[in-house]
XYZ file of C-alpha atoms in Angstrom:
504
model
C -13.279 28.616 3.171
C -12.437 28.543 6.681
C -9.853 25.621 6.566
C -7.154 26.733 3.723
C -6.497 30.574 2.578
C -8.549 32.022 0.178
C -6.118 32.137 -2.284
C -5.286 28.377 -2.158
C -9.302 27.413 -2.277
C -9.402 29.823 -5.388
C -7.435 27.133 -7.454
C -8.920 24.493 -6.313
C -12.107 22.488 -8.113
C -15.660 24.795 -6.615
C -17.850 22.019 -6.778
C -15.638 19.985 -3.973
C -15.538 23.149 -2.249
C -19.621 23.673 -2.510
C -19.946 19.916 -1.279
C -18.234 20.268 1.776
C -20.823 23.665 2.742
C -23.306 21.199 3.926
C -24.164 18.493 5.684
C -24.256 14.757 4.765
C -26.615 12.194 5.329
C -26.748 8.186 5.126
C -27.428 6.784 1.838
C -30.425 4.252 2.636
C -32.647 2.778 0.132
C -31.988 5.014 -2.344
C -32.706 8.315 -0.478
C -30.512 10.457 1.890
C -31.488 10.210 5.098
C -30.475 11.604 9.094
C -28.874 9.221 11.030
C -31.679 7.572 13.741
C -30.073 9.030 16.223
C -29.563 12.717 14.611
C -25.732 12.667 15.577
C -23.582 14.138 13.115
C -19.313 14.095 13.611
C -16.492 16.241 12.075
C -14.495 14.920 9.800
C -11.299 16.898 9.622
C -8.666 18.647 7.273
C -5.623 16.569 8.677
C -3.026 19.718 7.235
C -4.722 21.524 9.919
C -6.623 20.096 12.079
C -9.603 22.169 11.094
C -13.002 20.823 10.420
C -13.790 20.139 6.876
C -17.347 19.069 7.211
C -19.776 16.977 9.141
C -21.277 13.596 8.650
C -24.270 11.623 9.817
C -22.927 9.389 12.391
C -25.054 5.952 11.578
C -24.819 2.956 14.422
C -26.771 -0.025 14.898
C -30.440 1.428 13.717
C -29.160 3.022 10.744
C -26.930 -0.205 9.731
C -30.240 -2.251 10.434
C -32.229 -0.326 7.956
C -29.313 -0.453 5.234
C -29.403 -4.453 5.792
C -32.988 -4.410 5.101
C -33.269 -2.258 1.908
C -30.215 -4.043 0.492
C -31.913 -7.519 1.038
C -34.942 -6.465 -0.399
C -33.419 -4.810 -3.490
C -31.421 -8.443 -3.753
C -34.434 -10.692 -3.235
C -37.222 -8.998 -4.801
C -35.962 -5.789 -6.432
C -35.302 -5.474 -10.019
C -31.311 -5.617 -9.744
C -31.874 -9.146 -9.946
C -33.722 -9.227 -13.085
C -31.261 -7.156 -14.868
C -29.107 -9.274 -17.702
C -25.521 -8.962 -17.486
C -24.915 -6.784 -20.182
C -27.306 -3.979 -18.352
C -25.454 -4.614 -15.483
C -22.394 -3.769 -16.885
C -23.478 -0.812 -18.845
C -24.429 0.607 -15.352
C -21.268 0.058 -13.629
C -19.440 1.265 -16.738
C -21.114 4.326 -16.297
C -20.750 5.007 -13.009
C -16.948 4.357 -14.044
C -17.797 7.680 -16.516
C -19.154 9.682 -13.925
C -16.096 9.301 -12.088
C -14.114 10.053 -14.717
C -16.440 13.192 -15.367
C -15.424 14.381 -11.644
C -11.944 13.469 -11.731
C -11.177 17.322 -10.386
C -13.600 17.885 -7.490
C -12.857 13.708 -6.280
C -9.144 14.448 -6.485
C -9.965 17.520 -4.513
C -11.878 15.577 -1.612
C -9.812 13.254 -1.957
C -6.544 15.532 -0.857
C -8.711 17.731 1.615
C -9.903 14.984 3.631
C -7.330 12.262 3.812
C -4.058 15.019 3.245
C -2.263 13.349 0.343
C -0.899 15.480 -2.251
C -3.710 16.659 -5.006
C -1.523 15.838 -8.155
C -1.386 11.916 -6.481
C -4.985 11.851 -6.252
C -5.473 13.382 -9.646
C -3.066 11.039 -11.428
C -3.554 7.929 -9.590
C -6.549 7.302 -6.904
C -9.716 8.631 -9.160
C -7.676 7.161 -12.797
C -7.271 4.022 -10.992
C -10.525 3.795 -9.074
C -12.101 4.724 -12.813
C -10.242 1.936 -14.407
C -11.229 -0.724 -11.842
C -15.043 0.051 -12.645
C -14.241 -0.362 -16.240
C -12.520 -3.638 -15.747
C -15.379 -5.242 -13.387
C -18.508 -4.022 -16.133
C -16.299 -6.027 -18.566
C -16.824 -9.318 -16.042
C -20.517 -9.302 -16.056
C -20.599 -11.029 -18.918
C -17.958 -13.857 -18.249
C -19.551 -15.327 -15.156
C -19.544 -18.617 -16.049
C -20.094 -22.265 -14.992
C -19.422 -25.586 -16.231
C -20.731 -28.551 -17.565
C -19.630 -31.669 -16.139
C -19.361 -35.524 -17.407
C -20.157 -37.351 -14.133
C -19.807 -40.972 -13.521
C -22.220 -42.417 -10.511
C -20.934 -45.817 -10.014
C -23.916 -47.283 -8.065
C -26.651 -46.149 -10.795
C -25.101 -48.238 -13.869
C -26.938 -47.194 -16.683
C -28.060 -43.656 -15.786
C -27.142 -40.937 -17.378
C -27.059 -37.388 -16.322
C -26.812 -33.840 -17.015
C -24.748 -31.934 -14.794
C -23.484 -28.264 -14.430
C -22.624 -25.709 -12.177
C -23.988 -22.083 -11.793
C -21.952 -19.168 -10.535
C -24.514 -16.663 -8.313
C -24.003 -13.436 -6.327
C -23.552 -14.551 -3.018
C -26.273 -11.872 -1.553
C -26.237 -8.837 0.618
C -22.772 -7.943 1.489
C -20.968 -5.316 3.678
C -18.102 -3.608 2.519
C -15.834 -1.476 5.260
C -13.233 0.629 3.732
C -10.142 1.978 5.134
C -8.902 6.075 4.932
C -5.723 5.490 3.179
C -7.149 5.363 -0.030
C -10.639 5.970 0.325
C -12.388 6.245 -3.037
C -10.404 3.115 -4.546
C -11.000 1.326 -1.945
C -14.455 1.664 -2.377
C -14.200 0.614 -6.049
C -12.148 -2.171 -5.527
C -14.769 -3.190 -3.137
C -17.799 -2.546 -4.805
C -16.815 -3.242 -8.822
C -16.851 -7.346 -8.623
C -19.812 -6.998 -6.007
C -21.454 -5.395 -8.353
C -20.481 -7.441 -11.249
C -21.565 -10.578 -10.121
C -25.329 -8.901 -9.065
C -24.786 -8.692 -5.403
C -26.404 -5.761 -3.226
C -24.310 -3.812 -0.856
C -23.830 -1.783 2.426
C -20.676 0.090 2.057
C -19.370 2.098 5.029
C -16.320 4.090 4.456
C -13.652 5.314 7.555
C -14.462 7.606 10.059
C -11.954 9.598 9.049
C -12.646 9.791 5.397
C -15.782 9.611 4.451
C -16.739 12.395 1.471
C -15.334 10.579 -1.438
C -17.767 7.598 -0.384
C -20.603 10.221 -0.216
C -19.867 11.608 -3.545
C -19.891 7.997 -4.549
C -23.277 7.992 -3.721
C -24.379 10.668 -5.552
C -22.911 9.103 -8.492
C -24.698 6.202 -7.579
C -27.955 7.727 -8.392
C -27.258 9.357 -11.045
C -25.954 6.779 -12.988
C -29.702 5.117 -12.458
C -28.646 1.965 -10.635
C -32.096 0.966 -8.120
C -33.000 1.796 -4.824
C -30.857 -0.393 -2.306
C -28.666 -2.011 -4.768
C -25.512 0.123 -2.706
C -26.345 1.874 0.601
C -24.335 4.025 2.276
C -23.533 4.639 6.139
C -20.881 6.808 7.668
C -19.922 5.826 11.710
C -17.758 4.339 13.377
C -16.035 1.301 13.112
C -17.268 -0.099 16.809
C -20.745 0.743 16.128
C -21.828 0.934 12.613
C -19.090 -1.355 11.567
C -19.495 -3.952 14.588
C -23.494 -4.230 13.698
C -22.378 -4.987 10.175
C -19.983 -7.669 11.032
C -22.331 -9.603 12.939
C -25.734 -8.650 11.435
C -27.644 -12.113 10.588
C -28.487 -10.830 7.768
C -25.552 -9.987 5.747
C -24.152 -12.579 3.403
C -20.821 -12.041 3.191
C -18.195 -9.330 4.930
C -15.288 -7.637 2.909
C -12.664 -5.428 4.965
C -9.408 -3.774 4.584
C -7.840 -2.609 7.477
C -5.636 -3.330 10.449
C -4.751 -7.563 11.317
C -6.359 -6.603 14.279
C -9.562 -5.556 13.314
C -9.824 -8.022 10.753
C -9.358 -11.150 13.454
C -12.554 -9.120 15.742
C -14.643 -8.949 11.870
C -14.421 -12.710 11.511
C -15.401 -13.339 15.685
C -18.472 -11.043 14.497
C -18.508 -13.119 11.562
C -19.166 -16.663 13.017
C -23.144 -15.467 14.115
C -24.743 -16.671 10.414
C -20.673 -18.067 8.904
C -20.989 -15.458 6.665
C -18.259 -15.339 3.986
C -15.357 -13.067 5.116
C -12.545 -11.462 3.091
C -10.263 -9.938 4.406
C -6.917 -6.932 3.281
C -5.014 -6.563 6.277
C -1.832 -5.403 7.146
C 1.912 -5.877 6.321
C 5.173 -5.155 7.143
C 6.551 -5.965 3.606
C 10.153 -6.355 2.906
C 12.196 -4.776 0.456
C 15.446 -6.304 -0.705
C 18.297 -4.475 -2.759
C 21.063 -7.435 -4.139
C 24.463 -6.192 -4.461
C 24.024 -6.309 -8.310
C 21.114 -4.040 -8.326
C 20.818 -0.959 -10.645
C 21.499 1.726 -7.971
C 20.184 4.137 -9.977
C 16.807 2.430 -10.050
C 16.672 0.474 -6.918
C 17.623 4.056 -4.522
C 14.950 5.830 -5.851
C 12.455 3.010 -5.931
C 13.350 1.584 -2.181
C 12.264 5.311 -1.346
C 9.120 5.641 -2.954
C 8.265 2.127 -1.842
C 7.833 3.303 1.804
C 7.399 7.031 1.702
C 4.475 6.717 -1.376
C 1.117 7.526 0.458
C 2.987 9.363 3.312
C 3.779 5.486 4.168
C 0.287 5.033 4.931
C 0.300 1.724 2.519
C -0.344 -1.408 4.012
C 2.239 -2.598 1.305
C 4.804 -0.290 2.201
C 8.171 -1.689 1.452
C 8.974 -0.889 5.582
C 11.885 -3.304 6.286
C 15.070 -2.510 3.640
C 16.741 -5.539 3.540
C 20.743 -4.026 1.776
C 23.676 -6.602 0.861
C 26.132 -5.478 2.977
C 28.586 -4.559 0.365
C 26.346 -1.837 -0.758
C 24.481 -1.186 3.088
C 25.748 2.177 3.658
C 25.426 3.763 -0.131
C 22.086 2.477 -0.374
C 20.578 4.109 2.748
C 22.813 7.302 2.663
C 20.932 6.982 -0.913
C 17.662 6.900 0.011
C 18.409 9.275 3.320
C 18.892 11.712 0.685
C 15.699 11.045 -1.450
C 13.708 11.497 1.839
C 15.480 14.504 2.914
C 14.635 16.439 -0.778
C 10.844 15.176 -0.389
C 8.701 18.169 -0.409
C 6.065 18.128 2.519
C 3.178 20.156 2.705
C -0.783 20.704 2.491
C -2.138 18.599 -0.386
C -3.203 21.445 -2.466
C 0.088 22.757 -2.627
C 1.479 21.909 -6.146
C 4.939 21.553 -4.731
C 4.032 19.250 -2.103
C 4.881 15.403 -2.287
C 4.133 14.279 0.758
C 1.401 15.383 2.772
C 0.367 14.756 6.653
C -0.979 12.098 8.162
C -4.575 11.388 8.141
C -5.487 12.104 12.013
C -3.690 12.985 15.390
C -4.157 9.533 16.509
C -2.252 8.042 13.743
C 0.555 10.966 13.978
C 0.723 9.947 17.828
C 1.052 5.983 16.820
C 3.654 6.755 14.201
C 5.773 9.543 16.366
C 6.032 6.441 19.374
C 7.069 3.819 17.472
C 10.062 6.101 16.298
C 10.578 6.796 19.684
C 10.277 3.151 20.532
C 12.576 2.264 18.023
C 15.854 5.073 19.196
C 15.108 3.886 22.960
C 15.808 0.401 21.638
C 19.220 1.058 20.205
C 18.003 2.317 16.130
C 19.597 5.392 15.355
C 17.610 7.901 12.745
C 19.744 8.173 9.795
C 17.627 11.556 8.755
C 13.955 12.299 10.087
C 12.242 11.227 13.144
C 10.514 14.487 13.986
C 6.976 15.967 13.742
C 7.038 18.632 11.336
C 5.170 22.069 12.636
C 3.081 22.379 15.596
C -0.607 22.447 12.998
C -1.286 19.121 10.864
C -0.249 15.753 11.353
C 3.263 16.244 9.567
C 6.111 14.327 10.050
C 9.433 13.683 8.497
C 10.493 11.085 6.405
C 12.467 8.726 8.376
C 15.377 6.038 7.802
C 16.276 4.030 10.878
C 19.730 2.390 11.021
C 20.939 -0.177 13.707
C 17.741 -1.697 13.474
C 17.298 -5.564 14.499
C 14.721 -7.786 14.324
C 12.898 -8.175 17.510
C 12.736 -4.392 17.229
C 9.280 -3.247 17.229
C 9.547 -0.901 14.611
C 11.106 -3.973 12.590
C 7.942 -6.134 13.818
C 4.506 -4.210 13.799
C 3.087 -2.621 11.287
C 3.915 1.453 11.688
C 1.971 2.919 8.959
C 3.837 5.946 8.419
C 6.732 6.667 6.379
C 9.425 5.147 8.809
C 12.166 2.043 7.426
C 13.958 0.068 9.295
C 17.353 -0.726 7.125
C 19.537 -3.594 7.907
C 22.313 -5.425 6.238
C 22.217 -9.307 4.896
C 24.919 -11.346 3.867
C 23.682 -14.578 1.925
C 20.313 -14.859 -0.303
C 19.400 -17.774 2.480
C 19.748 -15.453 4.704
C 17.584 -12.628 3.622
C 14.654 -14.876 2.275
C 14.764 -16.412 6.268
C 14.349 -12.729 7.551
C 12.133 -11.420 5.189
C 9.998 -14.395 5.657
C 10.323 -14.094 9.557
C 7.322 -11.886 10.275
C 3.653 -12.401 10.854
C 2.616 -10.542 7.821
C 2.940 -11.816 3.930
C 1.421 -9.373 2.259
C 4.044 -7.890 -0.307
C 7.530 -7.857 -1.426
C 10.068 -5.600 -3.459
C 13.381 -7.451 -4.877
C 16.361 -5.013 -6.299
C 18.636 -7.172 -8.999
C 19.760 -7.493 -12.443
C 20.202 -11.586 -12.467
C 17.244 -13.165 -13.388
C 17.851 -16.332 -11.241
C 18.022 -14.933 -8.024
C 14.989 -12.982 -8.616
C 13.001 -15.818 -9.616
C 14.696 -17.145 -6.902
C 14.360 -15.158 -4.121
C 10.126 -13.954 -5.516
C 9.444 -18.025 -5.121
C 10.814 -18.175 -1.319
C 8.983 -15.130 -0.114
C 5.620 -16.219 1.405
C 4.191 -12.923 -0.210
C 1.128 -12.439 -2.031
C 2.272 -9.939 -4.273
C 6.515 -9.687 -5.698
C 7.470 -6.771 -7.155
C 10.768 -7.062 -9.193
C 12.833 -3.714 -9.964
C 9.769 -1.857 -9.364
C 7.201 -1.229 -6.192
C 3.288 -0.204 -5.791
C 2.319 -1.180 -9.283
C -1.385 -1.621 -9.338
C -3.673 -2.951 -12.174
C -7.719 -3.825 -11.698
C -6.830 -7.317 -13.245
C -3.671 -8.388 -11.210
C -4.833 -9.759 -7.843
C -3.814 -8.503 -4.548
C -4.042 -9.804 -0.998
C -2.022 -11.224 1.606
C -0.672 -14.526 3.176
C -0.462 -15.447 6.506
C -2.131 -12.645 9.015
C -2.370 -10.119 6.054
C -5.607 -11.398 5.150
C -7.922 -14.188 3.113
C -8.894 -13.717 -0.163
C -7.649 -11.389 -3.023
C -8.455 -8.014 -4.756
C -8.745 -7.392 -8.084
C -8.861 -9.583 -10.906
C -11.341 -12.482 -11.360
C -10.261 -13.623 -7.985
C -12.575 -11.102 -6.506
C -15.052 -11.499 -8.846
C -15.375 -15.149 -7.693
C -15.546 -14.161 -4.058
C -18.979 -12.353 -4.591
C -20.291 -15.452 -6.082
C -21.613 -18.849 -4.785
C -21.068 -22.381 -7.100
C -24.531 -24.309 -7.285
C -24.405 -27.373 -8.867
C -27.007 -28.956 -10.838
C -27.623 -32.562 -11.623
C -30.630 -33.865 -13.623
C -31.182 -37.367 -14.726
C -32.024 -37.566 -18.337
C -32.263 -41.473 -19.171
């Protein structure tokens, strides 16, 4: 294999190997087809910079087809006919499959996004797995109501009335590369669930998990356009998916910025929109904090995922009693991080998934020292080959800094010092974003405290990045409408009808 040394590719899983020897094709009615055009595009090892494999590049055409076999699976297909309880079967199944393949979807995983094979192993497929299993379990819980009304100018009447819950329709689901095969799961397990059919196009940058997916797809017998599949690029394929007439609802995760052009696009037909956008979450370490605990944990809160978390726990908010052993602390737990190719064993942290996001993450460090923030330890690119760079604590920071404001996406924090609980819940909460939150302490009031002023949508407490298919996840303010996970995104796949019938 042309893109690792022999001896590395001879440990890892074959079959990932084998799949990335030939080309891949669009996912369209239930058969694999060439993009319309024929174009194909590399997607690329980002330890290296080497080419990995190539994709069919779908556009407009391609996305146009996809709409059209999904909304005839939905309207007349059998996916519609299916009870719940065969629906659920299917997608708990396809959760099997997964499971099956943990190994060569770890390995994909790692190869094509760059994060470290044991994370992939133990948390992306597991996780991804366990989100299927949670959604089959909902098929059979979509419920309405039945509901004693009171119609004040028919005195007399009586009436039945109820509500049902049904899928909302076709829907397109654009993925993002940082985790790309959970992603997909989160995305299509309550679409699924609740009977929907579905366009799914993953990143440009990662798409072979979402490919595999596919193949999975089929085997685990679900019908012809029930989930389609179409690799491109986000101002083609995913632009003609935003504002196709034809779609019923949009789901994205991604940058704010995208997300704000997704519901312009969306406006055409008001389809429903959710959205998973960005964040620039704050992380806050009381002066009564386990050290211990809370060093470690501030760490892994922004340097998990090579930072590439849209949760990432990037502004360190440190009492000031406590400022400098706290981010000496954590300087320390970046500088014994192990970087490296994913399929190194060793390696903790791997690259960065392109040169484009390397580039965006190397100037905003640079943006931040030219504006008075001094690099505790890191700040460098690692290496001249791969996207590689170090972990990186910036000190001095303040906070109409840019690397205090925007969203950097790498594994970069900002640390500053607080004074008063007031204080810190004002500068946590000063920020466009509201999508998460971490909070370091051992008294129980000002946690519950502090977790109730933070206009977050998710609070960690002692602990960061904890994930589970039935907690919901999503943002306020510009990080996004709508949640993940849980029933919450099981009831934004659906549509309330209500029924009234007059019985006497």
């Amino acid at each position: 294999m042309a893109t690792i040394s022999a001896s590395a590719a001879s440990q890892l899983d074959q079959s990932a190997l084998k799949f990335l020897e030939h080309g891949h094709r669009l996912l369209i009615n239930g058969k694999w087809v060439k993009a319309e055009s024929g174009r194909t595009f590399p997607t690329y090892n980002p330890a290296n910079g080497e080419v990995l494999s190539n994709v069919a590049e779908g556009d407009k055409a391609d996305v146009d087809a996809a709409v059209k076999a999904a909304r005839e699976a939905f309207d007349h297909g059998p996916w519609r006919k299916f009870t719940a309880s065969e629906r659920g079967r299917m997608i708990w199944k396809l959760a099997d499959l997964l499971e099956q393949h943990t190994e060569e979807l770890a390995t994909l995983e790692s190869l094509d996004n760059g994060k470290p094979l044991t994370i992939a192993r133990a948390a992306d497929i597991p996780l991804a797995v366990d989100m299927l299993r949670y959604m089959a379990g909902w098929t059979t819980k979509i419920e309405g109501n039945t509901i004693p009304i009171s119609v004040p100018y028919t005195p007399g009447a009586r009436y039945h009335a109820f509500t049902l819950r049904e899928p909302v329709g076709v829907v397109a689901q654009v993925i993002p590369w940082n985790f790309p095969l959970l992603m997909a799961c989160w995305k299509i397990g309550p679409a699924l669930a609740a009977g929907c059919t579905i366009i799914l196009k993953p990143a440009e940058q990662t798409p072979l998990t979402a490919i595999r997916l596919g193949e999975l797809i089929q085997e685990a017998g679900f019908p012809a356009g029930v989930v389609n599949i179409v690799t491109g690029f986000g101002e083609t394929a995913g632009a003609a998916l935003a504002a196709h007439p034809e779609v019923d609802k949009i789901a994205f995760t991604g940058s704010t910025e995208v997300g704000k052009l997704i519901v312009h696009a969306a406006t055409g037909n008001l389809k429903k929109v959710t959205l998973e956008l960005g964040g620039k979450s704050p992380n806050v370490v009381m002066k009564d904090a386990d050290l211990d605990i809370a060093i470690p944990g501030a760490a892994s809160a922004i340097f998990f995922n090579h930072g590439q978390c849209c949760c990432a726990g990037s502004r360190l908010y440190v009492h000031k009693s406590i400022f400098d052993r706290v981010v000496e602390g954590i300087s320390t737990e970046a500088k014994n991080i192990c970087v490296g190719p994913g399929w190194e064993s060793a390696s903790q942290l791997g690259p960065l998934v392109s040169e484009e996001q390397l580039n965006r993450v190397k100037g905003y460090i640079d943006a931040g020292l030219i504006e008075g923030a001094c690099a505790l330890t890191g700040g460098k690119q690692i290496g001249e080959k791969g996207y590689f760079v170090e972990p990186t604590v910036l000190v001095k920071t303040t906070k109409n800094m840019k690397v205090v404001r925007e969203e950097i996406f790498g594994p970069v924090v900002a640390a500053m010092p607080y004074d008063t609980l007031d204080e810190v819940a004002e500068e946590a909460n000063d920020s466009s974003y509201g999508l998460a939150a971490g909070i370091w302490t051992n008294n129980l009031a000002k946690a519950h405290s502090l977790a109730a002023a933070l206009r977050a949508g998710t609070v960690w407490v002692n602990c960061y990045n904890i994930f589970d298919a039935a907690l919901p996840f999503g943002g306020y303010k510009e990080s996004g409408w709508g949640r993940e996970m849980g029933h919450n995104a099981v009831d934004a796949y659906t549509e309330t009808k209500s029924v009234c019938m007059k019985v006497a």
